[in-house]
PDB file of C-alpha atoms in Angstrom:
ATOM      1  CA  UNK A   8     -11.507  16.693  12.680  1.00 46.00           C
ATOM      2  CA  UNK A   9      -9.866  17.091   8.856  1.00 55.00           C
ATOM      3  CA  UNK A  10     -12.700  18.251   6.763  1.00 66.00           C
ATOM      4  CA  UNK A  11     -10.315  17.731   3.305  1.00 85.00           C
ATOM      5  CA  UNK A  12      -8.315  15.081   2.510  1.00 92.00           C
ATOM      6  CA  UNK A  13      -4.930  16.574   3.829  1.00 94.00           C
ATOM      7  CA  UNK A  14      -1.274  15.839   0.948  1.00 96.00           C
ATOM      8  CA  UNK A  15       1.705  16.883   1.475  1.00 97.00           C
ATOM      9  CA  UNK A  16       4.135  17.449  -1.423  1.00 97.00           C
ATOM     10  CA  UNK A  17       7.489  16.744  -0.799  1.00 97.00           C
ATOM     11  CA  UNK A  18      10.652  17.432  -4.228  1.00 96.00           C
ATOM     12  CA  UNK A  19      13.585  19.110  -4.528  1.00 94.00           C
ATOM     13  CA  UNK A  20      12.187  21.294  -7.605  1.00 94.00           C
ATOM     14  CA  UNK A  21       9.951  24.354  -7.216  1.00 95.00           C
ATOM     15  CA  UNK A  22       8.482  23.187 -10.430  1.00 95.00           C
ATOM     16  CA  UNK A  23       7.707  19.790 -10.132  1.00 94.00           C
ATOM     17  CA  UNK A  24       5.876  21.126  -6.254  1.00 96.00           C
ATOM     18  CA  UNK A  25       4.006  23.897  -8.357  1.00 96.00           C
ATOM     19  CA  UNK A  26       2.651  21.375 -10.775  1.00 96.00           C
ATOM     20  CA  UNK A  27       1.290  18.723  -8.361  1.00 97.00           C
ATOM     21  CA  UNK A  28      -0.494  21.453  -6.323  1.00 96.00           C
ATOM     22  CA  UNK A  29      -1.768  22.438  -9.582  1.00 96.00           C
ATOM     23  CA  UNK A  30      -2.651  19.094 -10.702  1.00 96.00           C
ATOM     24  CA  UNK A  31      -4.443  18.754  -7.173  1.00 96.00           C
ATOM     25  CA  UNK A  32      -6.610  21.803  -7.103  1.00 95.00           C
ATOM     26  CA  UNK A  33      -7.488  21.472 -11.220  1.00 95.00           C
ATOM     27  CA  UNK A  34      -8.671  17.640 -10.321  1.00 95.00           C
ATOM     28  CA  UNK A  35      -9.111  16.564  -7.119  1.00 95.00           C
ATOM     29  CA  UNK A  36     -10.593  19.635  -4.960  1.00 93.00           C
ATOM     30  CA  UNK A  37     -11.162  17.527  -2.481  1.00 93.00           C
ATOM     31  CA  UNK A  38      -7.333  17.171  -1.364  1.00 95.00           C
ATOM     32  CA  UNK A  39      -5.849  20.226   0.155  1.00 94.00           C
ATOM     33  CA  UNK A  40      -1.752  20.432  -0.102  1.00 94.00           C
ATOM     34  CA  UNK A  41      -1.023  21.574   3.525  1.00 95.00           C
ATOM     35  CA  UNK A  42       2.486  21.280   3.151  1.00 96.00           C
ATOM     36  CA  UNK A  43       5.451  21.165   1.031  1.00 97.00           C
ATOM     37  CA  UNK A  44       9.282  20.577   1.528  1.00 96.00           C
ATOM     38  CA  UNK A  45      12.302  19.870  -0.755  1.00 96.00           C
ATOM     39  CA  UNK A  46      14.551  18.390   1.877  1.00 96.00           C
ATOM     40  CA  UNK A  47      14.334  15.307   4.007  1.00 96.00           C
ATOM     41  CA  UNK A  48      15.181  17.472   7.132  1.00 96.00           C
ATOM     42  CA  UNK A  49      12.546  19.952   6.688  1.00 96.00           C
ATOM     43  CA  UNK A  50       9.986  16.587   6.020  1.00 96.00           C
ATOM     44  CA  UNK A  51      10.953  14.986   9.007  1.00 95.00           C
ATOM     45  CA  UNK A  52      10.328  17.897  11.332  1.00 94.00           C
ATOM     46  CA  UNK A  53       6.632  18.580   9.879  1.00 94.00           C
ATOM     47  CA  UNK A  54       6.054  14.940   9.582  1.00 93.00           C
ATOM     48  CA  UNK A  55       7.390  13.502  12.705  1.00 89.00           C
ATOM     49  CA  UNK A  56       4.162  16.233  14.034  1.00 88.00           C
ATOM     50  CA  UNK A  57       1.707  15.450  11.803  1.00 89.00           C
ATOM     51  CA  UNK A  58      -0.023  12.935   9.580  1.00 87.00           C
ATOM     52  CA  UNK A  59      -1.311  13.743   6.130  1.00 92.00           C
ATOM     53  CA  UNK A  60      -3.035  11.119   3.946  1.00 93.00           C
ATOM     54  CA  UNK A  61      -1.148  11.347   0.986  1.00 95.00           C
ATOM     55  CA  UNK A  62       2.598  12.183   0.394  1.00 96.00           C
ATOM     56  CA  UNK A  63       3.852  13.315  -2.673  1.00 97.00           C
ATOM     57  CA  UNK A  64       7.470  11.961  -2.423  1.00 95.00           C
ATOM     58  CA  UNK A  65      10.447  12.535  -4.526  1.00 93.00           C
ATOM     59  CA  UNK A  66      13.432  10.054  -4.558  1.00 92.00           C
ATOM     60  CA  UNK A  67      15.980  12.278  -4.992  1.00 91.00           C
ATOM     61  CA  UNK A  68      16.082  15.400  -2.417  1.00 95.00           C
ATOM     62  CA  UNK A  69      18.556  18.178  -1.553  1.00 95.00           C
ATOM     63  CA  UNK A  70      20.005  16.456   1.312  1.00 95.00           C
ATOM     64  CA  UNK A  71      19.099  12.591   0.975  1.00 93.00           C
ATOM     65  CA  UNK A  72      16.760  10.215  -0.239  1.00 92.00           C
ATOM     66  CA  UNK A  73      12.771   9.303  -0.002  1.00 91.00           C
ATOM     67  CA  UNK A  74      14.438   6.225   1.599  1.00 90.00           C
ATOM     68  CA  UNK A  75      16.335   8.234   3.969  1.00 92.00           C
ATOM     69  CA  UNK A  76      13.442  10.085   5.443  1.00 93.00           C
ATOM     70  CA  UNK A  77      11.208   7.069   5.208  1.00 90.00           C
ATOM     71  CA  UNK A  78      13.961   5.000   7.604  1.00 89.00           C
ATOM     72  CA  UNK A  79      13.507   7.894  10.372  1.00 90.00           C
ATOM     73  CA  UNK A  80       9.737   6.544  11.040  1.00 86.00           C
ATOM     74  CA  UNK A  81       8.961   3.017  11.989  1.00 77.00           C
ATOM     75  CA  UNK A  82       5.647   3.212  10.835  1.00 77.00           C
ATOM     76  CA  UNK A  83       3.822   5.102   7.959  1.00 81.00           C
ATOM     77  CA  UNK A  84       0.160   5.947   7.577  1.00 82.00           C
ATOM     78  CA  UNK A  85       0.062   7.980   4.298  1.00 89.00           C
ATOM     79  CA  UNK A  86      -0.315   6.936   1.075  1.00 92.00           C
ATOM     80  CA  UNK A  87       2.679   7.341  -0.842  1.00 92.00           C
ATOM     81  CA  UNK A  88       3.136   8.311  -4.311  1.00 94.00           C
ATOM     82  CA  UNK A  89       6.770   8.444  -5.085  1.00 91.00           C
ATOM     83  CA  UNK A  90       7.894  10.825  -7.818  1.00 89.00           C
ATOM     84  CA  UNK A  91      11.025   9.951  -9.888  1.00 85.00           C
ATOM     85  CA  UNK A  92      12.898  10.507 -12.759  1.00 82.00           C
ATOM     86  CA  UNK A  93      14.354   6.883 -13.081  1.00 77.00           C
ATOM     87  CA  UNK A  94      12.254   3.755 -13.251  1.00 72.00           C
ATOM     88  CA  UNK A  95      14.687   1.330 -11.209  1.00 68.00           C
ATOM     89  CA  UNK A  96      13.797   3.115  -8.266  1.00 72.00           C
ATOM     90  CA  UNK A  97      10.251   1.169  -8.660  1.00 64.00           C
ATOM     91  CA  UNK A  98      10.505  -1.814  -6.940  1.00 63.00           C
ATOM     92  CA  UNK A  99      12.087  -0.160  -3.906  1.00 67.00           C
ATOM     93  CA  UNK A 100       9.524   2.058  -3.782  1.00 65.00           C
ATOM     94  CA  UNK A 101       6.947  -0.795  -3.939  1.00 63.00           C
ATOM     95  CA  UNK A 102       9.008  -2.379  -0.759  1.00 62.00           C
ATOM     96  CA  UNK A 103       8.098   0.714   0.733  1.00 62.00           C
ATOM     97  CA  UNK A 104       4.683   0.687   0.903  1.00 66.00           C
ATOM     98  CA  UNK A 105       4.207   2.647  -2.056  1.00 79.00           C
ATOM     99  CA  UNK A 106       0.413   3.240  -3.449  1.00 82.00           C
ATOM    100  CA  UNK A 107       1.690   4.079  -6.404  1.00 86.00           C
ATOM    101  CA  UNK A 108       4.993   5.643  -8.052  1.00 86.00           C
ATOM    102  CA  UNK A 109       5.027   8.510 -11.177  1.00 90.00           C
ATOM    103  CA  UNK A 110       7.911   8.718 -13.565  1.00 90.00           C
ATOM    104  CA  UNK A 111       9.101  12.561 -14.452  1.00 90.00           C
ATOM    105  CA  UNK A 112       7.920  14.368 -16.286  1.00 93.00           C
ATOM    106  CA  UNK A 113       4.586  13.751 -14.672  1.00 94.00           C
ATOM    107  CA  UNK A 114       1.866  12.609 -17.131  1.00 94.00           C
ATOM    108  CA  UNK A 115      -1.695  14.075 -16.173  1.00 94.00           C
ATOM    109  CA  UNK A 116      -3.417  10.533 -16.866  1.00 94.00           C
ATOM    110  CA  UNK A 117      -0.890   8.935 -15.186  1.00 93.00           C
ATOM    111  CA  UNK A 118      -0.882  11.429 -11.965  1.00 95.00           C
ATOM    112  CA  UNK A 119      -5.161  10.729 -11.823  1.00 94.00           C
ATOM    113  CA  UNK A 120      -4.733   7.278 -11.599  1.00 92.00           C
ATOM    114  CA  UNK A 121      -1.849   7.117  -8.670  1.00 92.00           C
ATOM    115  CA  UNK A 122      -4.362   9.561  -6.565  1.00 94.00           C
ATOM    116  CA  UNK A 123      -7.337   7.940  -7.429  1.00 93.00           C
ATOM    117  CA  UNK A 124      -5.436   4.211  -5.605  1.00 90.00           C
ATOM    118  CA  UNK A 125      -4.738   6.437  -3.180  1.00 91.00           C
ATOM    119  CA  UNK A 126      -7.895   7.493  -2.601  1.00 92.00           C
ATOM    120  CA  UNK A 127      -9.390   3.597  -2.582  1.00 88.00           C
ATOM    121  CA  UNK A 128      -6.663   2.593  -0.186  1.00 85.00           C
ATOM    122  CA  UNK A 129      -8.350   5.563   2.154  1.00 85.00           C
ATOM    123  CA  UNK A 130     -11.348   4.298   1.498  1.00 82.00           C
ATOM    124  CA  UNK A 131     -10.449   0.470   2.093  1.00 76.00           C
ATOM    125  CA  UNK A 132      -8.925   1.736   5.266  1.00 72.00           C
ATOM    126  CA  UNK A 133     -11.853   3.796   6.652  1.00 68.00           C
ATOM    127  CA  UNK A 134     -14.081   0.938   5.983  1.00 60.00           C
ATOM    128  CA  UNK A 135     -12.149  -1.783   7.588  1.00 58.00           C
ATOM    129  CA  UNK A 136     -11.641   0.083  10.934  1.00 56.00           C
ATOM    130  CA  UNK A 137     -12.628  -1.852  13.310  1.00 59.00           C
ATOM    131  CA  UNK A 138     -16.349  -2.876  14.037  1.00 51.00           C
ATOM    132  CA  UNK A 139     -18.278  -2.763  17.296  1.00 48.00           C
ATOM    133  CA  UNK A 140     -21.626  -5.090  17.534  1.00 47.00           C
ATOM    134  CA  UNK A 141     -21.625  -3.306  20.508  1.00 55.00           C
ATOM    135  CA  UNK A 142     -20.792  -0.075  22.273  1.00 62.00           C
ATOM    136  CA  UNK A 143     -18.353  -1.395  24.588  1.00 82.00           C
ATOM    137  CA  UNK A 144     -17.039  -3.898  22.284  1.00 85.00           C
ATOM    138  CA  UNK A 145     -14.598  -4.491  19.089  1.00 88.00           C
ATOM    139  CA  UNK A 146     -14.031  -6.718  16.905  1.00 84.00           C
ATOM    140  CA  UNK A 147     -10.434  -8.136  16.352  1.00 86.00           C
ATOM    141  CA  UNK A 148      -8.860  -9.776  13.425  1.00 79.00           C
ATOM    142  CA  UNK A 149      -7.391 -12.296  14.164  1.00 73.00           C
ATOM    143  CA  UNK A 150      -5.304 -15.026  11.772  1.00 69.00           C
ATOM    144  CA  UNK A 151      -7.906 -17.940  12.817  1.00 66.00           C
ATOM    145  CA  UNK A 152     -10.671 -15.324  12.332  1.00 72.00           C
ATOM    146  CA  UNK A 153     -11.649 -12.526  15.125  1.00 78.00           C
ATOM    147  CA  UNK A 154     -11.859 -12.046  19.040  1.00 84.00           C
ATOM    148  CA  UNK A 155     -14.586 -10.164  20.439  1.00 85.00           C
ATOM    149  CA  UNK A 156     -12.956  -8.223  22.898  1.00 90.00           C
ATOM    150  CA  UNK A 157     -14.850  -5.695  25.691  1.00 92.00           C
ATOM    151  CA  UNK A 158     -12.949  -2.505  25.196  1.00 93.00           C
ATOM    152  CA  UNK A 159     -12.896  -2.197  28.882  1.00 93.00           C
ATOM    153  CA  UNK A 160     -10.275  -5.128  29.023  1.00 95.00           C
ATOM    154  CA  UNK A 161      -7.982  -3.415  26.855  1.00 97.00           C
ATOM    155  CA  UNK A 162      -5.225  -1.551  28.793  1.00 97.00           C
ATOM    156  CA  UNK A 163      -3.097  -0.553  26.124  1.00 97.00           C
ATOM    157  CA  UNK A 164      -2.430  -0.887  22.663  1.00 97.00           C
ATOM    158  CA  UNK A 165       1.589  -0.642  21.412  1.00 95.00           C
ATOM    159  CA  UNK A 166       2.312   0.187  17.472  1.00 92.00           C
ATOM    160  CA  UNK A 167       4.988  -2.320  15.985  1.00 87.00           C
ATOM    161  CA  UNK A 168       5.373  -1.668  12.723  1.00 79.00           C
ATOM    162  CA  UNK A 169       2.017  -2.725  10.217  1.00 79.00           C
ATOM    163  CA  UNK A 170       0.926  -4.767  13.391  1.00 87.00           C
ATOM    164  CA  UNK A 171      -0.776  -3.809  17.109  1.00 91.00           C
ATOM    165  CA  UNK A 172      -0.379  -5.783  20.323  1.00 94.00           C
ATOM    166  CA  UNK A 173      -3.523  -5.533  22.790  1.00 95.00           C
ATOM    167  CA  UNK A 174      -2.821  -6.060  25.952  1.00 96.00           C
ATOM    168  CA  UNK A 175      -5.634  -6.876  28.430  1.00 96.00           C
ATOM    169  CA  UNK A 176      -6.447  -7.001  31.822  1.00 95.00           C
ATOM    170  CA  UNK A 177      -6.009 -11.058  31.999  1.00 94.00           C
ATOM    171  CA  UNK A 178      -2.581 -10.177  31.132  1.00 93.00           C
ATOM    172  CA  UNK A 179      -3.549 -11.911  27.557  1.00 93.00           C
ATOM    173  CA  UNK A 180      -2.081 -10.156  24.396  1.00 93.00           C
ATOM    174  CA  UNK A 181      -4.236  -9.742  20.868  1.00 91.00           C
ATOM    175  CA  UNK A 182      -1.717  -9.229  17.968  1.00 90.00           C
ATOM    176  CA  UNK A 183      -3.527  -7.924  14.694  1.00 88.00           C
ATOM    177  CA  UNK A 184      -2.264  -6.775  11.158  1.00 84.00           C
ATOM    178  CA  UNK A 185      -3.483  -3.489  11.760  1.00 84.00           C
ATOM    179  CA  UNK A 186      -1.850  -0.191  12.167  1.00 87.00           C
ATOM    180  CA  UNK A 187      -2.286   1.355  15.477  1.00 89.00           C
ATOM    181  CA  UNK A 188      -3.655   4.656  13.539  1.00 87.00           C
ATOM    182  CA  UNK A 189      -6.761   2.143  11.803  1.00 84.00           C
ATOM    183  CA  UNK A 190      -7.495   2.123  15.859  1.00 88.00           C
ATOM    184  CA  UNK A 191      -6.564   5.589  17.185  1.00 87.00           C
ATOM    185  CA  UNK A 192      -9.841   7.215  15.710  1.00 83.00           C
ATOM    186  CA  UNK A 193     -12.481   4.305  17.201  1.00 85.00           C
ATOM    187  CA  UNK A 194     -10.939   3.799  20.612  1.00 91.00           C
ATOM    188  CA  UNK A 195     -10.311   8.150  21.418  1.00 89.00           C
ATOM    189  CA  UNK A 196     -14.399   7.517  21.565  1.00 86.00           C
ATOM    190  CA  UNK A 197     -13.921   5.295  24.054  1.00 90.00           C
ATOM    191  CA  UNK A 198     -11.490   7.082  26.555  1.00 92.00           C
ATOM    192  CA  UNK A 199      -7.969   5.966  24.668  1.00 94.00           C
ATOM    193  CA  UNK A 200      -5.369   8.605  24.296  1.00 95.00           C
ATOM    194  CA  UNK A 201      -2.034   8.208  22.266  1.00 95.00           C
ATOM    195  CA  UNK A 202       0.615   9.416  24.118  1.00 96.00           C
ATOM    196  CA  UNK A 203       3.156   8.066  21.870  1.00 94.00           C
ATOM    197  CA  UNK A 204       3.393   7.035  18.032  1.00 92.00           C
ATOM    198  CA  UNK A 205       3.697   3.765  19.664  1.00 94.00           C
ATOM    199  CA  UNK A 206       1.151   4.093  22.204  1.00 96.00           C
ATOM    200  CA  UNK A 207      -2.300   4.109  22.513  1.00 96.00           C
ATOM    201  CA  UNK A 208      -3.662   4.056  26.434  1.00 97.00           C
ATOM    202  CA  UNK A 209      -6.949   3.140  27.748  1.00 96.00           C
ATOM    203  CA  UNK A 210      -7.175   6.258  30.430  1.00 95.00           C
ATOM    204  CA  UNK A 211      -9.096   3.942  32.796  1.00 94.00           C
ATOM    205  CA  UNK A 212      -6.665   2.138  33.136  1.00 96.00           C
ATOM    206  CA  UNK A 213      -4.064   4.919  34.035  1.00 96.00           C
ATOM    207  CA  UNK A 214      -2.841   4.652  37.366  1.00 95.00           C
ATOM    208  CA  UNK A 215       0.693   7.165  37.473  1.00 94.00           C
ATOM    209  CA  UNK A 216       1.971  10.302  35.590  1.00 94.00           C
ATOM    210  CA  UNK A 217       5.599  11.092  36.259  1.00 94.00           C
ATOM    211  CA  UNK A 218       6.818  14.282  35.742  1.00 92.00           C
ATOM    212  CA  UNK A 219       9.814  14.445  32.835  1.00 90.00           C
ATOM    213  CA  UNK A 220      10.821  16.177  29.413  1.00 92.00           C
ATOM    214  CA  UNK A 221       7.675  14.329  27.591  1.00 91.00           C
ATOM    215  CA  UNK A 222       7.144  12.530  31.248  1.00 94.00           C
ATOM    216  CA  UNK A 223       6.401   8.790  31.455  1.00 95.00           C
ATOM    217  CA  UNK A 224       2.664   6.675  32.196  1.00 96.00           C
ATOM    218  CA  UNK A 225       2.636   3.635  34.663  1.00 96.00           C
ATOM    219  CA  UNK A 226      -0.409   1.462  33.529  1.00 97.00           C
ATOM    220  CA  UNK A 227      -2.558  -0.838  35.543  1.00 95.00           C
ATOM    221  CA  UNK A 228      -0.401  -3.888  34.012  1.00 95.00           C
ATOM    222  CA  UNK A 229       2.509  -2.006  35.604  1.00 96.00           C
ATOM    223  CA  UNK A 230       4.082  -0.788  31.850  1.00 96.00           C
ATOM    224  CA  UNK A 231       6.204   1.951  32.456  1.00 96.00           C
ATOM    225  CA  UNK A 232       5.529   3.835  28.961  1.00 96.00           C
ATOM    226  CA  UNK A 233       6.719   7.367  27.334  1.00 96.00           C
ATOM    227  CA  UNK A 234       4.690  10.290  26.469  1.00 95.00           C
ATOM    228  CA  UNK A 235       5.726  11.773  23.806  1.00 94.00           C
ATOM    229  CA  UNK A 236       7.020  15.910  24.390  1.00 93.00           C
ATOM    230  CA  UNK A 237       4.774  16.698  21.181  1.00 91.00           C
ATOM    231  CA  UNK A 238       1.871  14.949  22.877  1.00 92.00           C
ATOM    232  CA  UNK A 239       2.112  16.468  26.213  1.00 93.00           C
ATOM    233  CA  UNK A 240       0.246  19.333  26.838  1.00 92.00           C
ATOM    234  CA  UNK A 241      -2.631  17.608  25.084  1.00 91.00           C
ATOM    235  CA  UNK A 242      -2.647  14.458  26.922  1.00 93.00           C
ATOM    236  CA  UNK A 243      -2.183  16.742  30.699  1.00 92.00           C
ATOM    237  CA  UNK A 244      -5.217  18.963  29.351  1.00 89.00           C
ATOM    238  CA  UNK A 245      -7.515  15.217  28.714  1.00 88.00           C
ATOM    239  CA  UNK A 246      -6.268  14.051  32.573  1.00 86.00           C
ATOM    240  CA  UNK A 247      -7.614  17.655  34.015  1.00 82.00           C
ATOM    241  CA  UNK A 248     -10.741  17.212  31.515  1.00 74.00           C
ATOM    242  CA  UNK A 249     -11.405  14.128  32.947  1.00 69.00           C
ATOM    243  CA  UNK A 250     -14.804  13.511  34.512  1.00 51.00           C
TER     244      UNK A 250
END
């Protein structure tokens, strides 16, 4: 488990990298920079294999755009902070997700407040993760209000976007306005792996592994679905682990 809150600072300038990390351990110790990258090629690599909680992201990069890397994921869970020099590039950064954005030169005040949102919308997220009023049970939002839903039933869970579809062993489907990361953390308590960024398995409920380059799952609804080659080993070392 991450002890620190875990940011990764992505800009094309040296500089403007040096002085976030700087800004970060002078006032919020609490955030370790893990990583840092000035090119939307190097970002994608380290971030299509790991998740920080914030991202430090510049518009403008050697080889592309924020926007650019952004498009290569279909689903986000840091909070963003987008660094730029020019102010139009505000309300697309708002369409993407954006906790916050910081004009160049970076103001001090002005940095605090974008990490402390940041921060909140951790917070917020933590908090809202989905409740059990009992240990083999979880609570699902729902647009009419919530399902109580015996985690048993659940087979699978698939990522689409900000939303996850539950699918259950009535052959029923639960779709909720949740990422499938708000989730991950909960359900791995409860015998779920994800084997994918876009899925999240019930291991009970495994009934095939075929052998391949990541290799592929068939469920007990009869979903024929891909494991990931960065997710692997670890998901072949929780089958042998298995009790």
């Amino acid at each position: 488990m991450k002890t620190k809150i875990q940011a990764c600072i992505i800009d094309d300038e040296q500089d403007g990298r040096d002085y976030i990390s700087l800004l970060l351990e002078n006032e919020f110790p609490e955030i370790e920079s893990v990583f840092q990258a000035s090119s939307v090629e190097k970002a994608y690599i380290y971030l299509s294999k790991n998740s920080p909680d914030i991202l430090f992201l510049d518009v403008q990069l050697t080889d592309g755009t924020a926007f650019d890397l952004l498009s290569k994921f279909k689903e986000m869970e840091a909070q963003i902070i987008f660094i730029t020099a020019f102010e139009h590039f505000a309300i697309q950064a708002i369409k993407n997700g954006a906790a916050d954005y910081l004009l160049k030169p970076i103001k001090k005040i002005d940095f605090i407040i974008a990490v402390n949102k940041a921060l909140e919308n951790i917070k917020k997220n933590k908090s809202s993760a989905p409740a059990s009023l009992h240990k083999n049970k979880i609570s699902l939002p729902t647009l009419q209000g919530f399902k109580l839903t015996d985690i048993n039933d659940i087979i699978r869970c698939e990522a689409d976007s900000s939303y996850t579809t539950f699918h259950l062993t009535d052959k029923s489907k639960i779709i909720v306005s949740k990422t499938l990361h708000e989730f991950e953390e909960y359900l791995y308590e409860h015998n779920f792996f994800r084997i994918h960024h876009k899925h999240l398995i019930n291991l009970s409920h495994l009934k095939e592994y075929i052998k391949g380059k990541g290799g592929q799952v068939i469920m007990a609804d009869h979903s024929v679905l891909d494991v990931s080659v960065r997710k692997k080993n670890d998901f072949l070392s929780k089958i042998e682990n298995l009790e």
